[in-house]
PDB file of C-alpha atoms and ligand atoms in Angstrom:
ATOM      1  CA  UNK A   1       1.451  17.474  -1.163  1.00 92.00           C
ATOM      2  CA  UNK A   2       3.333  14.073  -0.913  1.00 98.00           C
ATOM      3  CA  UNK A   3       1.767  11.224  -1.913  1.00 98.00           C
ATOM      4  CA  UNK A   4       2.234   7.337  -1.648  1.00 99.00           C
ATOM      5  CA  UNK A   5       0.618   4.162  -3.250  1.00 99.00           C
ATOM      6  CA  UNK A   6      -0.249   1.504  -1.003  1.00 99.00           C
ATOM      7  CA  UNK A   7      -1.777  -2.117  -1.597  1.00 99.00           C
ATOM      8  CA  UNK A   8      -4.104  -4.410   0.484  1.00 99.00           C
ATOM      9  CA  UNK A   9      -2.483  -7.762  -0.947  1.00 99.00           C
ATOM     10  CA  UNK A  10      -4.968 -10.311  -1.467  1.00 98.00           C
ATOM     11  CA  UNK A  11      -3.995 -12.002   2.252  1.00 98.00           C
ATOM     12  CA  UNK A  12      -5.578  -8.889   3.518  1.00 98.00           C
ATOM     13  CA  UNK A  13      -8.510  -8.654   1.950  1.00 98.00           C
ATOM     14  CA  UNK A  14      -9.089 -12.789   2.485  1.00 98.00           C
ATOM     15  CA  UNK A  15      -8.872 -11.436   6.455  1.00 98.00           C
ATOM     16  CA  UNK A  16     -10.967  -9.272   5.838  1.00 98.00           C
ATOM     17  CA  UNK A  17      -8.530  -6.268   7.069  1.00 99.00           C
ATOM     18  CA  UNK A  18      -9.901  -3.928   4.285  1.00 99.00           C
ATOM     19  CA  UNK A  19     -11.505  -1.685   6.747  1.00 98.00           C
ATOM     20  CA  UNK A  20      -9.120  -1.872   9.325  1.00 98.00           C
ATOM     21  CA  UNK A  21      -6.696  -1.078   7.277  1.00 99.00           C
ATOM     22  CA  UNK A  22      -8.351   2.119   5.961  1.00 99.00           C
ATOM     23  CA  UNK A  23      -9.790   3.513   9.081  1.00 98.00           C
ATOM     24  CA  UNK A  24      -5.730   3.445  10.108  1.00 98.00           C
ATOM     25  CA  UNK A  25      -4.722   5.591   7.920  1.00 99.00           C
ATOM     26  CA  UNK A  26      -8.105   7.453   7.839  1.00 98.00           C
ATOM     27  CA  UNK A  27      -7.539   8.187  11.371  1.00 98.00           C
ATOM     28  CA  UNK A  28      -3.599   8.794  11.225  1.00 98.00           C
ATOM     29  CA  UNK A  29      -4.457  12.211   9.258  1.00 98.00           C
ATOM     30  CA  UNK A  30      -3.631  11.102   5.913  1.00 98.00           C
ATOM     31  CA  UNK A  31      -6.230  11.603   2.881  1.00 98.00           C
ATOM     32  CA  UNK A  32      -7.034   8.962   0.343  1.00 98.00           C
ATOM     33  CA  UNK A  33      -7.356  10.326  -3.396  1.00 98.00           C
ATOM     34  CA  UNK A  34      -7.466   7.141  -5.578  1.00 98.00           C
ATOM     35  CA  UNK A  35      -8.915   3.764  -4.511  1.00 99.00           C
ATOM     36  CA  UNK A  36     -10.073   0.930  -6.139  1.00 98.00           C
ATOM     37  CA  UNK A  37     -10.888  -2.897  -5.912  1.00 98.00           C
ATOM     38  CA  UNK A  38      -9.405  -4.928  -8.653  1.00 98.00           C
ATOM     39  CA  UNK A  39      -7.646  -8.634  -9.774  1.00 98.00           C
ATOM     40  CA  UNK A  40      -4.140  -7.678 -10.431  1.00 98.00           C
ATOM     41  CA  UNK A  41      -2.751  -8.806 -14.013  1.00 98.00           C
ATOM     42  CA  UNK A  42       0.994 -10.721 -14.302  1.00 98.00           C
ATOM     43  CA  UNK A  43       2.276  -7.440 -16.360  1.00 98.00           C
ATOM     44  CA  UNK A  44       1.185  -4.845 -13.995  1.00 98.00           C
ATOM     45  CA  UNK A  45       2.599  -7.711 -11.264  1.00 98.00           C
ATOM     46  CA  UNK A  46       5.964  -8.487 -12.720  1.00 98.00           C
ATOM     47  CA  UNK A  47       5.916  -4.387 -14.137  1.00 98.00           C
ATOM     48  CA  UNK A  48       5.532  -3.575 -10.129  1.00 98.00           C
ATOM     49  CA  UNK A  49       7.856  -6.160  -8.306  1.00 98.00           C
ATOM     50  CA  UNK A  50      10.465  -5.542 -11.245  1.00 98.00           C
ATOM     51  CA  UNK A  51      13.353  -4.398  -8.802  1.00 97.00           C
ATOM     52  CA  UNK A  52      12.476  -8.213  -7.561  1.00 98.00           C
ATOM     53  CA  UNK A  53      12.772  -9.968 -10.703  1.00 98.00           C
ATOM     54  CA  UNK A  54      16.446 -11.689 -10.305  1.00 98.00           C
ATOM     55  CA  UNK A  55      15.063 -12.488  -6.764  1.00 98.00           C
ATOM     56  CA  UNK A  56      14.421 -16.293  -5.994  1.00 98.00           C
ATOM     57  CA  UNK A  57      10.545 -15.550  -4.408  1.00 97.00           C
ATOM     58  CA  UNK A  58      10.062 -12.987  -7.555  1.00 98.00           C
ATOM     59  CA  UNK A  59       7.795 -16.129  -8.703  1.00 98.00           C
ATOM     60  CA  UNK A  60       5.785 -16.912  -5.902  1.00 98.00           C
ATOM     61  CA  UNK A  61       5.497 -13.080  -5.468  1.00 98.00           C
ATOM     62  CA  UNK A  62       3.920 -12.633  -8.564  1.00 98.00           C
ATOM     63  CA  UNK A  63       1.910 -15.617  -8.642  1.00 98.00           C
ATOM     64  CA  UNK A  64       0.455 -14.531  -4.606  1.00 98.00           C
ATOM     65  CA  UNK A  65      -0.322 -10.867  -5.875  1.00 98.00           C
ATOM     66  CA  UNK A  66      -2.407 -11.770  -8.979  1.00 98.00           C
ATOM     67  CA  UNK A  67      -3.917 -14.548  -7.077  1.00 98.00           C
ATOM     68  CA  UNK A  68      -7.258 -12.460  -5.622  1.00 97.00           C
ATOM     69  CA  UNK A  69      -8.468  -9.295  -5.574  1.00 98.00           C
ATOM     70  CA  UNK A  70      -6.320  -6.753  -3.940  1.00 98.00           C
ATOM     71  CA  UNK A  71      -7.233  -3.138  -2.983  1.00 99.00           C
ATOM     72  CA  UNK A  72      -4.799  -0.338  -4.630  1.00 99.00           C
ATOM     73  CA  UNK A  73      -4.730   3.079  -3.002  1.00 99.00           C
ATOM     74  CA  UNK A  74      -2.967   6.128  -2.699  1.00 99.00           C
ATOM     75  CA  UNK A  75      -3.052   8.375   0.092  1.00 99.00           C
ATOM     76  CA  UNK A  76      -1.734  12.178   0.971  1.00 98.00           C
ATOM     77  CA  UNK A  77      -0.181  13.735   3.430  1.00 98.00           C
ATOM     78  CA  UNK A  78       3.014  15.837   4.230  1.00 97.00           C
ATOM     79  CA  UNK A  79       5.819  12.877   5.005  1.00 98.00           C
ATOM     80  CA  UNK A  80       3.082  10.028   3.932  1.00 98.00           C
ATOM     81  CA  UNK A  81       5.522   7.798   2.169  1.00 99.00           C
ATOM     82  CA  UNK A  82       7.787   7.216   5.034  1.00 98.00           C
ATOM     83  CA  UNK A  83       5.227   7.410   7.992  1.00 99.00           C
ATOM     84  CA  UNK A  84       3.025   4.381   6.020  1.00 99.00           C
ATOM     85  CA  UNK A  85       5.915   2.596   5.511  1.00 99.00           C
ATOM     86  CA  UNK A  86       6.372   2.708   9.736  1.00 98.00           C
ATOM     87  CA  UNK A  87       2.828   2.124  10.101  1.00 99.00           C
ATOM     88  CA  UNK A  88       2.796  -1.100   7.812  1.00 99.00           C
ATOM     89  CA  UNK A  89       6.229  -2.615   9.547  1.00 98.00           C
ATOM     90  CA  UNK A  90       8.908  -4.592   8.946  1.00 98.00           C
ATOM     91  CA  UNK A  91       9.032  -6.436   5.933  1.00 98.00           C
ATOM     92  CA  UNK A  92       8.681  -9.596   8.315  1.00 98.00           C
ATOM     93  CA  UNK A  93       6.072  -9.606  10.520  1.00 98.00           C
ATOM     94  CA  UNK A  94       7.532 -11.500  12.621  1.00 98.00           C
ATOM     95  CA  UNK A  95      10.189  -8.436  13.173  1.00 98.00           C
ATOM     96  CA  UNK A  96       7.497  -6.107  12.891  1.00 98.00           C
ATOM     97  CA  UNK A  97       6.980  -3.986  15.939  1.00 98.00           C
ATOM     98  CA  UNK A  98       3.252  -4.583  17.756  1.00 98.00           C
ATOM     99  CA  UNK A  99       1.382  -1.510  16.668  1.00 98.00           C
ATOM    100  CA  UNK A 100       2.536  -1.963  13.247  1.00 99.00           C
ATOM    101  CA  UNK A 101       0.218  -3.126  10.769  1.00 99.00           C
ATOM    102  CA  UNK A 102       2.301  -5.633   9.929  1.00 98.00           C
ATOM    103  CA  UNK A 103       2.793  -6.363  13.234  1.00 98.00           C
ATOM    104  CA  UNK A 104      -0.499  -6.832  15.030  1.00 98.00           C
ATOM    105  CA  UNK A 105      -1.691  -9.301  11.873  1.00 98.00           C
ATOM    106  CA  UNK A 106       0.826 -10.979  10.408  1.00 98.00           C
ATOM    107  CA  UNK A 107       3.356 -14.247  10.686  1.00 98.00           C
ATOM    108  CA  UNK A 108       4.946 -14.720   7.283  1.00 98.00           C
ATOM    109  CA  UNK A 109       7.118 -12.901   5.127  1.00 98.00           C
ATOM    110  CA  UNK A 110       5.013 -14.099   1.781  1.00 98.00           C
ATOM    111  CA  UNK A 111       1.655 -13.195   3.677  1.00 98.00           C
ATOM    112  CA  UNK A 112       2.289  -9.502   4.897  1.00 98.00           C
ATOM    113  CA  UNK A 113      -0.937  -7.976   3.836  1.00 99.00           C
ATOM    114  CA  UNK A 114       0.185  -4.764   2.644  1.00 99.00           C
ATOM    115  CA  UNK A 115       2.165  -3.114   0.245  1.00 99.00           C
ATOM    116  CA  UNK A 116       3.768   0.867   0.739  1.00 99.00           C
ATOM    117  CA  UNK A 117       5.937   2.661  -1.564  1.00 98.00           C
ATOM    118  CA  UNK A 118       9.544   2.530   0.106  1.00 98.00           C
ATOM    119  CA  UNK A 119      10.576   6.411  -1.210  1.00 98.00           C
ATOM    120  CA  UNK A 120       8.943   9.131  -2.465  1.00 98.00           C
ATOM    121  CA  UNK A 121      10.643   8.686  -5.904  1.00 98.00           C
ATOM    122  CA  UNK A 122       9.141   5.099  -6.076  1.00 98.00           C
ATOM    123  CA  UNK A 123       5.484   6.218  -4.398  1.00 98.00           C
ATOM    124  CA  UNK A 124       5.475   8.552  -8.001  1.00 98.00           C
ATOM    125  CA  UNK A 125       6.285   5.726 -10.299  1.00 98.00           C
ATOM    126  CA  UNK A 126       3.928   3.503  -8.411  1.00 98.00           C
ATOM    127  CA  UNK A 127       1.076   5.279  -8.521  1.00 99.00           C
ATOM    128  CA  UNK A 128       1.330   6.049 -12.229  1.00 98.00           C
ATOM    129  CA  UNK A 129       1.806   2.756 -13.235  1.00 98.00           C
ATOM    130  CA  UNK A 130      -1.608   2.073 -10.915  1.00 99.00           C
ATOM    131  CA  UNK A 131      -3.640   4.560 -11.311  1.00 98.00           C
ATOM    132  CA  UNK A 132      -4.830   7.252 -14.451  1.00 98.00           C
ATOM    133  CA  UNK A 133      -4.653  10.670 -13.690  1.00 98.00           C
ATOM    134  CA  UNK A 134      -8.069  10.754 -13.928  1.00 98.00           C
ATOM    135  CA  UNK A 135      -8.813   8.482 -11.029  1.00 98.00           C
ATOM    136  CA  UNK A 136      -7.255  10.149  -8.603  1.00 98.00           C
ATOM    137  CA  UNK A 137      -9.528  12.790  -6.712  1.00 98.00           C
ATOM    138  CA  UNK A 138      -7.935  16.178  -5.649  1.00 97.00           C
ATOM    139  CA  UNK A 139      -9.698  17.158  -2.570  1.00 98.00           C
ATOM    140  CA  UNK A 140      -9.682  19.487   0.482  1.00 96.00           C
ATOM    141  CA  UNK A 141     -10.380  17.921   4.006  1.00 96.00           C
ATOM    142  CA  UNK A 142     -12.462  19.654   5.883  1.00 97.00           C
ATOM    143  CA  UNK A 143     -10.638  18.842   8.929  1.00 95.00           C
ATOM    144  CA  UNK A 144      -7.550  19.870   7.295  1.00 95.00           C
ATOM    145  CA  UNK A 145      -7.115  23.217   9.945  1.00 96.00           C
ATOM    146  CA  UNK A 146      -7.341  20.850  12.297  1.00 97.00           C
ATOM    147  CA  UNK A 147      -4.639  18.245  11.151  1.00 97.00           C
ATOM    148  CA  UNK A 148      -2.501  21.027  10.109  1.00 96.00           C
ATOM    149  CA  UNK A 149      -0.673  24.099  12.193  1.00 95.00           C
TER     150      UNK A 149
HETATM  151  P1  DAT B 201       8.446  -4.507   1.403  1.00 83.83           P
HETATM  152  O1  DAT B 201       7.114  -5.084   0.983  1.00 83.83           O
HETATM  153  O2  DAT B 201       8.542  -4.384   2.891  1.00 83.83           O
HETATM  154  O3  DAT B 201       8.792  -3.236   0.671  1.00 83.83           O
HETATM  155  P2  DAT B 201      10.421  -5.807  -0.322  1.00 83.83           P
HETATM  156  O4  DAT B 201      10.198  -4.693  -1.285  1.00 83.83           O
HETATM  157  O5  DAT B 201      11.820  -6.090   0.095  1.00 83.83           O
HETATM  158  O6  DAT B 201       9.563  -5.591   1.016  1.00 83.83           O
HETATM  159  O7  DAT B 201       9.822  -7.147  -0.919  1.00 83.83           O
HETATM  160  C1  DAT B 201       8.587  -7.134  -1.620  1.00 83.83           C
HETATM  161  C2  DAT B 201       7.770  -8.300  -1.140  1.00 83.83           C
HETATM  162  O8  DAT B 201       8.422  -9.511  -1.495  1.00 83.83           O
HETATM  163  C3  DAT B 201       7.586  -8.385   0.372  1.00 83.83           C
HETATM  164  O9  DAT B 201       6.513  -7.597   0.837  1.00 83.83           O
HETATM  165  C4  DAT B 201       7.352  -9.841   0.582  1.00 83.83           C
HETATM  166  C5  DAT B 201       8.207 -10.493  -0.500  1.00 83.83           C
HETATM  167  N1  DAT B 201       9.522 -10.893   0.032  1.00 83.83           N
HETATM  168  C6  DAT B 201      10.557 -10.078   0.332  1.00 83.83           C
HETATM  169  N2  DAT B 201      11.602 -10.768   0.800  1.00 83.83           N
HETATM  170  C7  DAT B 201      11.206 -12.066   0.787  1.00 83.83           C
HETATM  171  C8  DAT B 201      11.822 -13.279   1.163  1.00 83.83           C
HETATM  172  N3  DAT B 201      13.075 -13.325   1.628  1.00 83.83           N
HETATM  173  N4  DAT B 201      11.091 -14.419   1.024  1.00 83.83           N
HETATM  174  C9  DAT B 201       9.830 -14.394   0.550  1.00 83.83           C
HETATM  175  N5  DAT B 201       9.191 -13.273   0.184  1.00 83.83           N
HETATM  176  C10 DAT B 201       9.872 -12.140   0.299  1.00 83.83           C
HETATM  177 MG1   MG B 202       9.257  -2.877  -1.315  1.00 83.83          MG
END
């Protein structure tokens, strides 16, 4: 089944969205598998915003994500990498649609609390540059009949 990586930057852990964030996608139908609390380092950073690095905010990008603990995840579900990425929002909140995570929390396109992998091809580079194989948990829901036609 598809799977995407996702990010609680370290604006949304500071407002304390961590469990918000979560139960959303808890809720949605989606299943987490890997998950963990950590202090980013600049080469995993500058390895992850690479497609940014000729950018002019590539530095202050960097510098925000390795600036407090973030919380990495990836999550499961059939279409997951392109329904998160409409349940996280515009990449400005401020164009964000209400509803959208994004949207209901944010003001500032260098503060957006969240990161989702834009494609499926990118959600499978991200998470193996995040994660081992070995901490990602292969589980079946137990709701799953009821999610699922
Ligand atoms: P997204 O996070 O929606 O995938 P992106 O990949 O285009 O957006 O950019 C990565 C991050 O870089 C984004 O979440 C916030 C920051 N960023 C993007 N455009 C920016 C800009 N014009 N000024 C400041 N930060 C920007
Ligand atoms: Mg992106």
């Amino acid at each position: 089944m598809e799977r995407t990586f996702l990010a609680i930057k370290p604006d949304g852990v500071q407002r304390q969205l961590v469990g918000e964030i979560i139960r959303r996608f808890e809720t949605k139908g989606f299943t987490l598998v890997g998950l963990k609390f950590m202090k980013v380092s600049r080469e995993l950073a500058e390895s992850h915003y690479g497609v940014h690095r000729e950018r002019p905010f590539f530095a202050g990008l960097v510098d925000f994500i390795t600036s407090g603990p973030v919380v990495a995840m990836v999550w499961e579900g059939d279409g997951v990498v392109a329904a998160a990425r409409k349940m996280i929002g515009a990449t400005n909140p401020l164009a964000s649609e209400p509803g959208t995570i994004r949207g209901d929390f944010g003001v500032n396109i260098g503060r957006n609390i969240i990161h989702g992998s834009d494609a499926v091809e990118t959600a499978q580079q991200e998470v193996s540059l995040w994660f081992k194989d070995e901490e990602l948990v292969s589980w079946e829901p137990q709701i799953k009949s009821w999610l699922y036609e």
